[in-house]
Coordinates of C-alpha atoms in Angstrom, one line a residue:
M1 CA 91.5 107.2 97.1
S2 CA 90.6 110.9 97.2
E3 CA 89.3 112.9 94.2
T4 CA 92.6 114.9 94.3
A5 CA 94.6 111.7 94.0
K6 CA 92.4 110.5 91.2
S7 CA 92.9 113.7 89.4
R8 CA 96.7 113.4 89.7
A9 CA 96.4 109.8 88.4
A10 CA 94.3 110.9 85.4
E11 CA 96.8 113.6 84.4
L12 CA 99.9 111.5 84.9
S13 CA 100.0 109.9 81.5
H14 CA 99.4 113.2 79.7
L15 CA 102.0 115.4 81.3
R16 CA 104.1 115.6 78.2
S17 CA 101.3 116.2 75.7
G18 CA 101.3 120.0 76.2
D19 CA 104.8 120.1 74.6
F20 CA 104.1 117.9 71.6
A21 CA 104.8 119.0 68.1
A22 CA 103.3 117.2 65.1
G23 CA 105.1 113.9 64.6
D24 CA 106.6 113.7 68.2
P25 CA 106.5 110.3 69.8
I26 CA 103.9 110.0 72.4
P27 CA 105.8 107.5 74.6
L28 CA 108.9 108.9 76.3
P29 CA 112.0 108.6 74.1
L30 CA 115.1 107.2 75.7
T31 CA 118.1 109.6 75.6
M32 CA 121.3 107.6 75.8
A33 CA 124.0 110.3 75.8
S34 CA 126.9 111.4 77.9
I35 CA 127.6 114.5 75.9
F36 CA 125.5 117.0 74.1
H37 CA 126.0 119.5 71.2
T38 CA 127.2 122.8 72.8
P39 CA 128.6 125.2 70.2
G40 CA 130.1 128.3 71.9
V41 CA 129.3 129.0 75.5
E42 CA 125.8 127.6 76.1
T43 CA 123.6 128.0 79.2
G44 CA 120.3 126.4 79.9
V45 CA 121.0 123.3 77.8
D46 CA 122.3 119.8 78.5
Q47 CA 126.0 119.6 78.3
Y48 CA 127.3 116.6 80.2
G49 CA 125.6 113.4 81.4
R50 CA 126.7 113.6 85.0
Y51 CA 124.7 116.9 85.5
D52 CA 121.4 116.1 83.7
N53 CA 119.6 114.0 81.1
P54 CA 116.2 114.5 79.4
T55 CA 115.1 111.1 80.5
W56 CA 115.8 111.8 84.2
R57 CA 113.9 115.1 83.8
A58 CA 110.9 113.3 82.5
V59 CA 110.8 111.0 85.4
E60 CA 111.4 113.8 87.9
H61 CA 108.5 115.7 86.3
V62 CA 106.1 112.8 86.9
L63 CA 107.3 112.2 90.4
G64 CA 107.1 115.9 91.1
H65 CA 103.5 115.9 89.8
L66 CA 102.7 113.1 92.3
E67 CA 104.5 114.7 95.2
D68 CA 103.6 118.3 94.4
A69 CA 107.3 119.1 94.9
Q70 CA 110.6 119.2 93.1
C71 CA 112.2 115.8 92.8
V72 CA 115.8 114.6 92.3
S73 CA 116.3 111.1 91.0
F74 CA 119.0 108.6 92.1
P75 CA 120.2 105.1 91.1
S76 CA 118.6 103.5 94.2
G77 CA 116.7 104.3 97.4
M78 CA 119.8 104.2 99.4
G79 CA 121.4 106.6 97.0
A80 CA 118.5 109.0 97.7
I81 CA 118.9 108.6 101.5
S82 CA 122.7 109.0 101.4
S83 CA 122.3 112.1 99.3
V84 CA 120.2 113.7 102.0
F85 CA 122.6 112.8 104.8
F86 CA 125.8 113.9 103.0
A87 CA 124.3 117.0 101.4
L88 CA 122.8 118.4 104.6
L89 CA 124.8 117.1 107.6
K90 CA 128.2 118.2 109.0
S91 CA 130.5 117.1 111.8
G92 CA 128.9 117.7 115.2
D93 CA 125.3 117.3 114.0
R94 CA 122.9 114.8 115.7
V95 CA 120.6 112.5 113.7
L96 CA 117.6 110.5 115.0
L97 CA 116.6 107.4 113.1
P98 CA 113.9 104.7 113.6
A99 CA 115.2 101.7 115.5
D100 CA 112.8 99.4 113.7
G101 CA 112.9 100.8 110.1
Y102 CA 114.9 99.6 107.1
H103 CA 118.1 98.2 108.5
A104 CA 120.4 99.6 105.8
T105 CA 119.6 103.2 106.8
R106 CA 120.9 102.5 110.3
A107 CA 123.9 100.5 109.0
M108 CA 124.9 103.4 106.8
A109 CA 124.6 105.8 109.7
E110 CA 126.8 103.6 111.9
R111 CA 129.4 102.9 109.3
F112 CA 129.7 106.2 107.5
L113 CA 128.1 109.1 109.5
K114 CA 129.6 108.4 112.9
P115 CA 133.2 108.4 111.6
F116 CA 132.5 112.0 110.4
G117 CA 131.6 113.1 113.9
I118 CA 127.8 112.9 113.4
T119 CA 125.9 111.4 116.4
C120 CA 123.3 108.9 115.5
D121 CA 120.5 107.9 117.9
S122 CA 117.4 105.7 117.3
R123 CA 113.9 105.2 118.7
P124 CA 111.1 102.8 118.0
T125 CA 108.5 104.0 115.6
P126 CA 105.4 103.6 117.9
T127 CA 107.0 105.9 120.6
F128 CA 109.0 108.2 118.3
L129 CA 107.5 111.4 119.7
D130 CA 108.6 110.5 123.2
G131 CA 111.7 112.3 124.4
G132 CA 111.3 115.3 122.0
F133 CA 113.8 116.4 119.3
E134 CA 115.9 119.0 121.0
G135 CA 119.4 119.1 119.5
Y136 CA 118.7 117.0 116.4
S137 CA 119.7 118.6 113.1
L138 CA 117.9 115.9 111.1
V139 CA 115.1 113.5 112.2
F140 CA 114.3 110.5 109.9
V141 CA 111.2 108.4 110.1
E142 CA 109.8 105.5 108.1
T143 CA 106.0 105.1 108.2
P144 CA 104.7 102.5 107.9
S145 CA 107.9 101.0 109.2
N146 CA 109.5 98.1 107.4
P147 CA 109.0 95.3 108.3
R148 CA 106.7 95.6 111.3
L149 CA 104.3 98.2 109.8
D150 CA 104.1 100.5 112.7
I151 CA 103.0 104.1 112.1
C152 CA 104.0 107.4 113.6
D153 CA 102.2 110.7 113.4
I154 CA 103.9 112.7 110.7
S155 CA 102.1 116.0 111.5
A156 CA 102.9 115.9 115.2
I157 CA 106.6 115.0 114.6
A158 CA 107.0 117.6 111.9
K159 CA 105.6 120.3 114.3
A160 CA 107.9 119.2 117.1
V161 CA 111.0 118.9 114.9
R162 CA 110.3 122.3 113.4
E163 CA 110.0 124.0 116.8
Q164 CA 113.5 122.7 117.6
G165 CA 115.0 124.0 114.3
G166 CA 115.5 120.5 112.7
I167 CA 114.7 118.9 109.4
L168 CA 112.2 116.0 109.1
V169 CA 112.8 113.3 106.5
V170 CA 110.2 110.7 105.8
D171 CA 110.9 107.4 104.0
N172 CA 107.7 106.8 102.0
T173 CA 108.8 103.7 100.2
T174 CA 106.1 101.5 101.6
M175 CA 103.3 103.8 100.5
T176 CA 104.2 105.7 97.3
P177 CA 102.7 109.2 96.7
F178 CA 99.3 107.5 95.9
G179 CA 99.1 106.1 99.4
Q180 CA 100.6 108.9 101.5
R181 CA 102.1 112.3 100.9
P182 CA 104.3 113.2 103.9
L183 CA 105.1 116.7 102.6
D184 CA 101.4 117.5 103.0
F185 CA 101.7 116.8 106.7
G186 CA 104.7 119.1 107.2
A187 CA 107.7 116.9 106.4
D188 CA 110.6 118.7 104.8
I189 CA 111.9 115.9 102.7
V190 CA 110.5 112.6 101.3
V191 CA 112.8 109.8 100.2
S192 CA 111.7 106.7 98.3
A193 CA 113.1 103.5 96.9
D194 CA 111.3 103.5 93.6
T195 CA 112.9 100.1 92.9
K196 CA 109.7 98.8 94.7
A197 CA 106.1 99.8 94.0
V198 CA 106.8 102.9 91.9
N199 CA 108.5 100.9 89.2
G200 CA 106.6 97.8 90.2
H201 CA 108.3 95.2 87.9
S202 CA 111.3 94.2 90.0
D203 CA 113.7 95.0 87.1
V204 CA 115.4 98.2 88.1
L205 CA 117.0 100.0 91.0
F206 CA 115.9 103.7 91.5
G207 CA 115.1 106.3 94.1
H208 CA 114.1 109.9 94.5
V209 CA 114.3 112.8 96.9
A210 CA 111.3 115.2 97.0
S211 CA 111.1 118.6 98.8
R212 CA 109.2 121.9 98.6
N213 CA 112.3 123.7 99.9
P214 CA 114.4 125.0 96.9
D215 CA 117.5 125.2 99.0
I216 CA 117.3 121.5 100.0
I217 CA 116.7 120.5 96.4
A218 CA 119.7 122.6 95.3
K219 CA 122.0 121.0 97.8
V220 CA 120.9 117.5 97.0
T221 CA 121.2 118.1 93.2
D222 CA 124.7 119.6 93.7
W223 CA 125.8 116.6 95.8
R224 CA 124.5 114.2 93.1
A225 CA 126.5 115.9 90.4
M226 CA 129.7 116.1 92.5
A227 CA 129.5 112.6 93.9
G228 CA 128.4 111.1 90.7
G229 CA 125.5 109.2 92.2
I230 CA 123.4 109.5 89.0
P231 CA 120.7 107.1 87.5
G232 CA 121.2 105.6 84.1
P233 CA 118.9 106.9 81.3
F234 CA 117.5 103.4 80.6
E235 CA 116.7 102.8 84.3
A236 CA 114.9 106.2 84.3
W237 CA 113.0 105.2 81.2
L238 CA 111.9 102.0 82.9
V239 CA 110.7 103.8 85.9
H240 CA 108.8 106.4 83.8
R241 CA 107.0 103.5 82.1
G242 CA 106.2 101.9 85.5
L243 CA 104.8 105.2 86.8
E244 CA 102.2 105.2 84.0
T245 CA 100.6 102.1 85.6
L246 CA 101.3 102.8 89.3
E247 CA 97.8 104.0 90.2
V248 CA 96.2 100.9 88.6
R249 CA 98.7 98.5 90.2
F250 CA 98.7 100.2 93.6
D251 CA 94.9 100.2 93.7
R252 CA 94.7 96.5 93.0
M253 CA 97.5 95.6 95.4
C254 CA 96.0 97.5 98.3
S255 CA 92.5 96.2 97.7
S256 CA 93.8 92.6 97.6
A257 CA 95.9 93.2 100.7
E258 CA 92.7 94.3 102.6
T259 CA 90.9 91.2 101.6
I260 CA 93.8 88.8 102.4
A261 CA 94.6 90.5 105.8
Q262 CA 90.9 90.0 106.9
R263 CA 91.1 86.3 106.0
L264 CA 94.5 85.8 107.6
K265 CA 93.1 87.2 110.9
D266 CA 90.9 84.1 111.2
H267 CA 93.5 81.4 110.2
R268 CA 94.7 79.2 113.0
A269 CA 98.4 79.2 111.9
V270 CA 98.7 83.0 112.0
R271 CA 99.5 85.1 115.0
G272 CA 100.9 88.7 115.5
L273 CA 99.1 89.9 112.3
R274 CA 99.8 93.5 111.4
F275 CA 98.1 95.4 108.7
P276 CA 97.1 99.1 109.1
G277 CA 93.7 98.5 107.5
L278 CA 92.5 96.1 110.1
N279 CA 90.1 97.3 112.8
G280 CA 92.0 96.8 116.1
D281 CA 95.5 97.1 114.6
P282 CA 97.5 99.5 116.8
S283 CA 98.1 101.7 113.8
H284 CA 94.6 101.7 112.3
N285 CA 93.2 105.0 113.7
L286 CA 96.2 107.0 112.7
A287 CA 96.4 105.3 109.3
R288 CA 92.9 106.4 108.5
V289 CA 93.9 110.0 109.1
Q290 CA 97.2 110.3 107.2
M291 CA 97.1 107.5 104.5
E292 CA 95.0 107.4 101.4
R293 CA 95.1 103.6 101.3
F294 CA 96.4 101.0 103.8
G295 CA 99.1 99.7 101.6
F296 CA 100.0 96.3 100.1
L297 CA 102.3 94.9 102.9
I298 CA 101.1 92.5 105.6
S299 CA 103.2 91.0 108.4
F300 CA 102.6 88.1 110.6
E301 CA 104.2 85.3 112.6
L302 CA 104.2 81.6 112.1
A303 CA 105.1 79.0 114.7
S304 CA 108.8 78.7 113.8
A305 CA 111.4 79.6 111.2
D306 CA 110.9 76.2 109.5
K307 CA 107.2 76.7 109.3
A308 CA 107.7 80.2 107.8
E309 CA 110.2 78.9 105.2
D310 CA 107.8 76.0 104.3
F311 CA 104.9 78.4 103.9
I312 CA 106.9 80.8 101.6
N313 CA 108.8 78.3 99.6
N314 CA 105.9 76.0 98.8
C315 CA 103.1 78.4 98.1
Q316 CA 102.2 78.3 94.5
L317 CA 101.6 82.0 94.0
I318 CA 104.3 83.5 96.3
E319 CA 107.9 84.2 95.2
A320 CA 110.5 83.8 97.9
A321 CA 112.4 87.0 97.5
T322 CA 113.6 90.1 99.4
S323 CA 112.3 93.6 98.5
F324 CA 108.6 94.2 97.9
G325 CA 106.1 96.2 95.7
G326 CA 106.3 94.1 92.5
V327 CA 103.5 92.7 90.4
H328 CA 104.4 89.3 91.8
T329 CA 103.3 88.5 95.3
S330 CA 106.5 87.8 97.4
A331 CA 107.4 87.0 100.9
E332 CA 110.4 86.8 103.1
R333 CA 111.4 85.6 106.6
R334 CA 112.9 88.9 107.8
S335 CA 114.9 87.6 110.7
K336 CA 117.4 86.1 108.3
R337 CA 118.1 89.6 107.0
G338 CA 119.0 90.9 110.5
D339 CA 115.7 92.5 111.5
A340 CA 114.9 92.3 115.2
V341 CA 111.8 90.1 114.7
P342 CA 110.9 86.5 115.7
P343 CA 112.2 83.6 113.7
G344 CA 108.8 82.9 112.2
F345 CA 108.1 86.5 111.2
V346 CA 106.9 86.9 107.6
R347 CA 106.7 90.0 105.5
L348 CA 104.1 89.5 102.7
S349 CA 104.0 91.8 99.7
I350 CA 100.7 91.5 97.8
G351 CA 101.0 91.7 94.0
C352 CA 98.6 92.0 91.2
E353 CA 97.3 88.4 90.9
P354 CA 93.5 87.9 91.0
V355 CA 92.8 88.0 94.7
E356 CA 90.7 84.8 95.0
E357 CA 93.3 82.7 93.3
L358 CA 96.0 84.3 95.4
W359 CA 94.1 83.6 98.6
K360 CA 93.4 80.0 97.7
A361 CA 97.2 79.5 97.2
I362 CA 98.0 81.2 100.5
E363 CA 95.3 79.3 102.4
T364 CA 96.5 76.0 101.0
S365 CA 100.0 76.6 102.1
L366 CA 99.0 77.7 105.6
D367 CA 96.7 74.7 106.0
R368 CA 99.5 72.4 105.1
I369 CA 101.9 73.7 107.7
S370 CA 99.3 73.8 110.4
G371 CA 97.8 70.4 109.7

């Protein structure tokens, strides 16, 4: 992690301290209110809970500190993504999506954008630059992609999209702002499902949109208020608490993932191993340029669906669950969720367990299915 990232981490827990008065609580208070005291005609104050909330603002302030951008919070990652689509697109626009990214993004485009007269195309992440971006109003990438962990060149895509007058959106869910900051590489918008590593405790749904373009932020904020896609104050409070330990958790998860990926490479049961931090991985050279860390996700294939289910369900320190980024190591056979991957494909999300104990449990389960 760079010195700049470490500085952001050091400052994160003290962002509120400059506004403290004697007797103020140091932890963030939870504001559970739908209405606020507004005598007369008031401006510049909270009035109604669909428009703003002090707890949201605190979370958005921390996220903005990490992204170096304005942020707008949402009740889920898909809420953040849909806000970008519906706030910025109109009938007749063309959108380009990753063919191998999170399946719900493509499903939403098919079911809800196309009926409004928006053309939706897709390309694989590894060859996303091929074909150019002429005619696309909005280009959406996810890097590393979920679940295959392919990477695309954000800077090159941003330059090419900008030359054609389009907007580049990057889904940064798999990396968090500590692992990668797409806005630094020229992206116009970042979206993230903070449900995952940002919160980190698998107990809340949340998301955010970040941009350094005030017009984009204004449109997304207006859409949130009018559509009512707002986060709850308690959910925002939980995410704020999670953010205070994100750097510590992310550092351990990434370090453990590097160790475990190196060991998986040599196990006889494992094939098709993907982890951006491995020498020889197709994404490794690019990952070294645009990522602060290599992440906590690993993907690989086992011999069959049954072998994969056996490995996941009978590993002592793996939780069989969808999603990723929590303190508990979890895994899922992604073909059962509709991803275009082999039946034995496993997405492994490394948690915060001590790495040697975690590896021992993983190795034991792999040895059993390959014996």
